Coordinates of C-alpha atoms in Angstrom, one line a residue:
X1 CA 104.5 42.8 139.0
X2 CA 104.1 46.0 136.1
X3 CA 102.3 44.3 133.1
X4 CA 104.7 44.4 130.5
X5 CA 102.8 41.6 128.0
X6 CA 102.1 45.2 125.6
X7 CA 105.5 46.1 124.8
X8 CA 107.8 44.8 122.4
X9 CA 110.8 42.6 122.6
X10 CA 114.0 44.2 121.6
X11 CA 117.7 44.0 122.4
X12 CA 118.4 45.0 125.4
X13 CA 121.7 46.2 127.6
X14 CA 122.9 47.5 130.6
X15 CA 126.4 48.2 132.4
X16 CA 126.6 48.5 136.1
X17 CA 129.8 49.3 137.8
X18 CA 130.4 49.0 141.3
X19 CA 134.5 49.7 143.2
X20 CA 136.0 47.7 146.1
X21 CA 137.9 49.9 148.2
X22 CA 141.6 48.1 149.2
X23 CA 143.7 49.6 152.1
X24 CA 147.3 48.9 151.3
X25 CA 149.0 47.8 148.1
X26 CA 149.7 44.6 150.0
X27 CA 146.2 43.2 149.5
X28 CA 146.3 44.4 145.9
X29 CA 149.7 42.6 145.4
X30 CA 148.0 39.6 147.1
X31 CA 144.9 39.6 144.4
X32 CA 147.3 40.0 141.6
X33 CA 149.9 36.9 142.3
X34 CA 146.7 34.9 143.5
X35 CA 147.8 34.6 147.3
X36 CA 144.9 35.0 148.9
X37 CA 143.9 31.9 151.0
X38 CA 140.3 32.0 149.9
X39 CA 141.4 31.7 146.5
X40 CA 141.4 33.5 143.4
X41 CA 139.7 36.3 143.9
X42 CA 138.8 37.8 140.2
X43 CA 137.1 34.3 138.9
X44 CA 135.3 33.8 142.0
X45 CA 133.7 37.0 142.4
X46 CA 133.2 36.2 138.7
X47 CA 131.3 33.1 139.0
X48 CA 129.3 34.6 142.4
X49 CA 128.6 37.7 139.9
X50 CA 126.8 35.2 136.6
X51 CA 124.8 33.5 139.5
X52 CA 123.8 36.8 140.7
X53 CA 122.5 37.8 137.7
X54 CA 120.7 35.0 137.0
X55 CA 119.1 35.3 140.6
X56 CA 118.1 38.8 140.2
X57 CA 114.1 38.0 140.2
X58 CA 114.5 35.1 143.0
X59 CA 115.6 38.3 145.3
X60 CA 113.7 41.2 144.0
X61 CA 109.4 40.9 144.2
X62 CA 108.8 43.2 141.3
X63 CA 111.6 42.2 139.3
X64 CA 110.8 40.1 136.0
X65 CA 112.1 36.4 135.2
X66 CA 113.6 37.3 131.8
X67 CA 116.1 35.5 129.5
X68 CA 120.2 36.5 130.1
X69 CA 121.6 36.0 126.6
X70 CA 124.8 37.8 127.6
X71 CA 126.9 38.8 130.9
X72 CA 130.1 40.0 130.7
X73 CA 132.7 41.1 133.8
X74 CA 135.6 43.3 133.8
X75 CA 138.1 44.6 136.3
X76 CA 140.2 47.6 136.2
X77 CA 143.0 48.2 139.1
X78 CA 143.8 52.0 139.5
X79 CA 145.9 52.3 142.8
X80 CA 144.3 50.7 145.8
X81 CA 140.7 50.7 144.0
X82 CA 139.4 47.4 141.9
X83 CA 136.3 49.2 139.3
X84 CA 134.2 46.1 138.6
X85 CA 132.5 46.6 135.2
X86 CA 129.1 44.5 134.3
X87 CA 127.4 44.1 131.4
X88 CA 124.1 42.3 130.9
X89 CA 122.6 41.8 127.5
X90 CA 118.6 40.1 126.7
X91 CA 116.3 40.1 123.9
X92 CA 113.0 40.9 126.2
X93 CA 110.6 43.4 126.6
X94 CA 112.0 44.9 129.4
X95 CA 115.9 46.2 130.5
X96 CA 118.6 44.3 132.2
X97 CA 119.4 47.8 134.7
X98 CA 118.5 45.7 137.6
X99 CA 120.2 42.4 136.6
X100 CA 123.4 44.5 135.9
X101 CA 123.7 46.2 139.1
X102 CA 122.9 43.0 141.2
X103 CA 125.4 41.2 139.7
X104 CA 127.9 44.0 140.1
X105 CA 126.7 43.9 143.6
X106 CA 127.5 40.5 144.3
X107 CA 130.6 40.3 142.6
X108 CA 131.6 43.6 144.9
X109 CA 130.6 41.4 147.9
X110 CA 132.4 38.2 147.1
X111 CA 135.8 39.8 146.6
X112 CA 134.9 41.8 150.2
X113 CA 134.4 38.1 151.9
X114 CA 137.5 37.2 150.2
X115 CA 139.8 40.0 151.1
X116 CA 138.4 40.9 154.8
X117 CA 140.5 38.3 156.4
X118 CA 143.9 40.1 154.8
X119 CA 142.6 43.4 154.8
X120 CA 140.4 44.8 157.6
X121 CA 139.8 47.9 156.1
X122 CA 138.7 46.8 152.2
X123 CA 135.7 48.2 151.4
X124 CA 132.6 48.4 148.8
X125 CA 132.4 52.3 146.9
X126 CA 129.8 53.0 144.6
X127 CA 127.7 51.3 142.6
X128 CA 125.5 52.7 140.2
X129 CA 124.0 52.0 136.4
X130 CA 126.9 52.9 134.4
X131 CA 124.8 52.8 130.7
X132 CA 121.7 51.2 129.1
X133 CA 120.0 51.3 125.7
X134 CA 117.5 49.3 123.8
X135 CA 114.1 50.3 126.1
X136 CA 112.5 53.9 124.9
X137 CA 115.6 55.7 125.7
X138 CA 116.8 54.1 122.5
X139 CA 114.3 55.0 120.6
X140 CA 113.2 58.4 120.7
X141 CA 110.2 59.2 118.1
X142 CA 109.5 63.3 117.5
X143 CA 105.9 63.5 117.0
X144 CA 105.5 67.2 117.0
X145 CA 103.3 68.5 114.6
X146 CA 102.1 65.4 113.1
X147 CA 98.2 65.0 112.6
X148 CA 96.0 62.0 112.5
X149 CA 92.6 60.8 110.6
X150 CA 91.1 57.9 112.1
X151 CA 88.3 56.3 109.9
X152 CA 86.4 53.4 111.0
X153 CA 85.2 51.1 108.2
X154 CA 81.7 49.5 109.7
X155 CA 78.5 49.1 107.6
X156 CA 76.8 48.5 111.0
X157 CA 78.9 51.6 113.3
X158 CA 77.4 53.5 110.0
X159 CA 74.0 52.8 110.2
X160 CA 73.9 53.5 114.3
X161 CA 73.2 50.0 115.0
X162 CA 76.7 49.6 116.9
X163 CA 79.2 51.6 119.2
X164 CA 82.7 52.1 117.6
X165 CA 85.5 51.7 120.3
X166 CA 88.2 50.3 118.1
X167 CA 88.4 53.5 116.7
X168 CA 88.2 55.2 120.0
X169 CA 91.2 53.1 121.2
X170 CA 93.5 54.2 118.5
X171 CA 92.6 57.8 118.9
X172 CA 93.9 57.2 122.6
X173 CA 96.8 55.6 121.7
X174 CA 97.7 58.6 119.4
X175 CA 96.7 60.8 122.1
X176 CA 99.5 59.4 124.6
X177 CA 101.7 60.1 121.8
X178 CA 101.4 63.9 121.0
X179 CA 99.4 63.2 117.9
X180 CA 96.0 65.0 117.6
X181 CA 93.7 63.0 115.9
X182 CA 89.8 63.0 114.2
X183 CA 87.9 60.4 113.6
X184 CA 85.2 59.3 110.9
X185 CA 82.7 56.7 110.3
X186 CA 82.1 55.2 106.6
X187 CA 80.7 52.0 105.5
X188 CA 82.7 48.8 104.3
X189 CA 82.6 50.9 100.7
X190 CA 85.8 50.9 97.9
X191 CA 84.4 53.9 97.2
X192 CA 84.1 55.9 100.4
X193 CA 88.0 54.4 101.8
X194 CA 89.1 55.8 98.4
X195 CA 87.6 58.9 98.6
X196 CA 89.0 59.1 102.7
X197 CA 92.4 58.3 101.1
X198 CA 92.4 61.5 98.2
X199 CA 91.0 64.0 100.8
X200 CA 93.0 63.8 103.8
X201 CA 95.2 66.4 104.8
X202 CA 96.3 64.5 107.7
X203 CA 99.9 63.2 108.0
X204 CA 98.5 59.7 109.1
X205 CA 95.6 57.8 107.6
X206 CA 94.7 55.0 110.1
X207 CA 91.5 52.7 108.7
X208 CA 89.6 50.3 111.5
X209 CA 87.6 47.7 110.2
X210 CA 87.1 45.7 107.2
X211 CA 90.9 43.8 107.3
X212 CA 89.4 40.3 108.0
X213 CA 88.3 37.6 105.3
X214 CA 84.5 38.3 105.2
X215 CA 82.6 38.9 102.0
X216 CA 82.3 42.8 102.8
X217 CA 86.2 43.4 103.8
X218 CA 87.1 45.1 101.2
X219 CA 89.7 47.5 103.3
X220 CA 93.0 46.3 102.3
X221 CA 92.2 45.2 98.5
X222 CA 91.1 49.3 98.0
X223 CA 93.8 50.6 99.8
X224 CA 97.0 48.3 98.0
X225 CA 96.5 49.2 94.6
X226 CA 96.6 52.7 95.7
X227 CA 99.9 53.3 98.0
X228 CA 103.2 54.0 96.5
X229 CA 105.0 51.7 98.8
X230 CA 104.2 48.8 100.9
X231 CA 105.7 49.1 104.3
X232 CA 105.8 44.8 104.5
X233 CA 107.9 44.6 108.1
X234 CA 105.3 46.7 109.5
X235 CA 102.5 44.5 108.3
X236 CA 104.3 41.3 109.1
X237 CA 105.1 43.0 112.9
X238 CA 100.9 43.6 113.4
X239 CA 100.3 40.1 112.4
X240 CA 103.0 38.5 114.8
X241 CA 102.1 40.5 117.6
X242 CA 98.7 39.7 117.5
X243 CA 99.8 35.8 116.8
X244 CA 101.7 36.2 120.0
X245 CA 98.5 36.6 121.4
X246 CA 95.8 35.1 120.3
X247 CA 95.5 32.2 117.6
X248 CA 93.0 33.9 114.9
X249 CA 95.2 37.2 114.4
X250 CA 96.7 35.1 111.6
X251 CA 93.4 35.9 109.3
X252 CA 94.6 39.8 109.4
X253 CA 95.3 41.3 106.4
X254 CA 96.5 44.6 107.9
X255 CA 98.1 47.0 105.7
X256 CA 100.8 49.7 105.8
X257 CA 102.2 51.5 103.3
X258 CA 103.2 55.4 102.2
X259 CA 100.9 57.3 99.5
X260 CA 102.1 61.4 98.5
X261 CA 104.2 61.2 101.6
X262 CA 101.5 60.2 103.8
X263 CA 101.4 56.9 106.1
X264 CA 98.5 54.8 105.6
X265 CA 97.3 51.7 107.7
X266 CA 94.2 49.9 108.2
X267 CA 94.1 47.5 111.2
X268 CA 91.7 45.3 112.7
X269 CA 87.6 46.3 113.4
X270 CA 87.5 44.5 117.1
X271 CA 88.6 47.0 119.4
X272 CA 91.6 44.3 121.0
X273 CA 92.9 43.9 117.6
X274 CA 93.2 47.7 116.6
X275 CA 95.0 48.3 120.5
X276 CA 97.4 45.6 119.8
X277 CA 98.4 46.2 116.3
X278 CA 99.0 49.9 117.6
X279 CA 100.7 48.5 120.8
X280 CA 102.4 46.6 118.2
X281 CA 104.1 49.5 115.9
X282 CA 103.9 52.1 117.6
X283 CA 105.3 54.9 118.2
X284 CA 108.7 53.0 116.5
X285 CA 106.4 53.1 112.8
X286 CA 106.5 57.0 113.0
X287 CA 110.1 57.0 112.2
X288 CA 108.8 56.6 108.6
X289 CA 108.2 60.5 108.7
X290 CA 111.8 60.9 109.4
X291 CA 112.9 58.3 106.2
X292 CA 110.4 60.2 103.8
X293 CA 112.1 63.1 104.6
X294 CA 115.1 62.1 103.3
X295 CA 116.8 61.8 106.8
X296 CA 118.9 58.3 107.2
X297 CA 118.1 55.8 110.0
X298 CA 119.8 56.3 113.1

C-alpha cells in the first residue's frame, strides 16, 4: 500500500454516479409501486450500496481502511434510465473516489439482480467519479516567484564538527514545491538569527535548530519579540503533527509568524523533525502570501 502516514487529515468527499439501463416502462412502473417480487428495489440496493462502501478495502489490495463518516444515496428516474448518485464523505488523509464508485457499483448491481427476473434486457451504463474535493485538488498553492533562506542554527554544524541535513531536507521540500532556496550556517547566537532576520530579501525565512529546551536554544525567544504577527495555528499544527508521531515533539517550541511581509519559521534541528513540521504545513502555510496581500481566503 502507498505510504500516506506524511500527509494531512482533512475533509474529504467524493460523488460517484453510476445508471441502470430499464427496457420498458413496465419495469419502471414495477420499481415505483414496489412490485417487484424481490422486494423493494431502491432501499435494497441502498443498504447493498452502505455495505459496499464500507467493504471497499476488503476487495481492493491497494485501497486504504479509512473511516466513512458520511454516505449518502440518490436516485433520479429520467425515462427508462435510474441515475444512481453516491456520495462518500471522511476526515482522513486520503479521498473517498474509490469508496464512492464501489458503492455506486454495488448499488447498480443489486437493482440488476433485482430487476433481471422482470426485465431481461435491464442493464448497468456508466459509472464514473462524478466530483471530489478536499485532497490537493482543493487546495491549490501558487508558488511562483517566491524565494526561500534557509538558516541552520547549530554551534557544532558551525564549527565543522557536524553534517547539517535538517537543513538539507527542507531545502528539498521547497524544491518539490517551485521555491528556490539558499541556505546558511550560523551558531545558536541572538545576535546572528537577528541579524539573518534584518537582511533577508527572501520571501520566506525558515530557521533549523535551536527550538528545543536546552540552555543554548535561543531560536524562538530572538525571533518572537521580533515578528509582527504570530501565526499560532501554524505553530500548534507543527507541534501535533510531530505528537502524532512521536512522544517528545511536545518539547518544540516552533515558531511562525509574519515580519515586513515576510514569513518566518524556525523548526526543529534533527533532520525528522524539520521534514515533518514541513510535511506538516506545507505547501497549505504559503497561502499566507496570498492573505498579506490583501487577497481573502478562498
Amino acid at each position: 500500500m502507498v505510504d500516506i502516514t506524511h500527509k494531512v487529515t482533512t475533509l474529504r468527499e467524493a460523488t460517484a454516479e453510476a445508471i441502470v439501463k430499464t427496457s420498458s416502462q413496465a419495469t419502471i412502473d414495477a420499481i415505483k409501486n414496489n412490485e417487484v417480487p424481490k422486494g423493494n428495489v431502491f432501499e435494497m440496493a441502498k443498504a447493498a450500496g452502505l455495505f459496499g462502501v464500507k467493504k471497499t478495502p476488503d476487495l481492493l489490495p491497494d485501497c486504504h481502511p479509512l473511516p466513512i463518516e458520511y454516505t449518502g444515496i440518490d436516485y433520479e428516474i429520467d425515462g427508462l434510465d435510474i441515475t444512481i448518485s453516491m456520495t462518500v464523505k471522511t476526515i482522513y488523509k486520503t479521498g473517498v473516489e474509490v469508496e464512492a464508485m464501489h458503492g455506486a457499483s454495488v448499488v447498480a448491481l443489486t437493482m440488476y439482480d433485482m430487476l433481471k427476473p422482470i426485465d431481461k434486457n435491464v442493464e448497468i451504463g456508466i459509472i464514473r467519479l462524478k466530483s471530489k474535493k478536499g485532497g490537493k485538488s482543493s487546495y491549490k498553492i501558487n508558488s511562483e516567484g517566491l524565494t526561500a533562506d534557509v538558516v541552520v542554527c547549530s554551534d557544532t554544524i558551525s564549527k565543522g564538527k557536524g553534517e547539517d541535513r535538517a537543513g538539507e531536507a527542507i531545502i528539498e521540500k521547497l524544491k518539490s514545491l517551485g521555491v528556490p532556496s539558499q541556505k546558511s550556517i550560523i551558531p545558536d547566537e541572538a545576535e546572528e538569527i537577528i541579524k539573518k532576520v534584518e537582511n533577508t530579501t527572501a520571501d520566506l525565512l525558515i530557521f533549523t535548530g535551536g527550538t528545543g529546551v536546552g540552555p543554548r536554544d535561543v531560536t524562538p525567544q530572538t525571533l518572537e519579540p521580533l515578528l509582527d504577527i504570530k501565526l499560532k495555528g501554524v505553530e500548534e499544527q507543527m507541534r501535533s503533527y510531530g505528537q502524532n508521531r512521536m512522544p517528545y515533539a511536545m518539547f518544540s517550541r516552533s515558531i511562525a509568524g509574519i515580519k515586513d511581509g515576510k514569513l518566518i519559521l524556525a523548526l526543529p534541528g534533527s533532520t525528522k523533525g524539520a521534514a515533518e513540521s514541513m510535511d506538516a504545513i506545507f505547501p497549505h502555510v504559503l497561502h499566507a502570501f496570498k492573505v498579506i496581500e490583501g487577497k481573502r481566503h478562498d
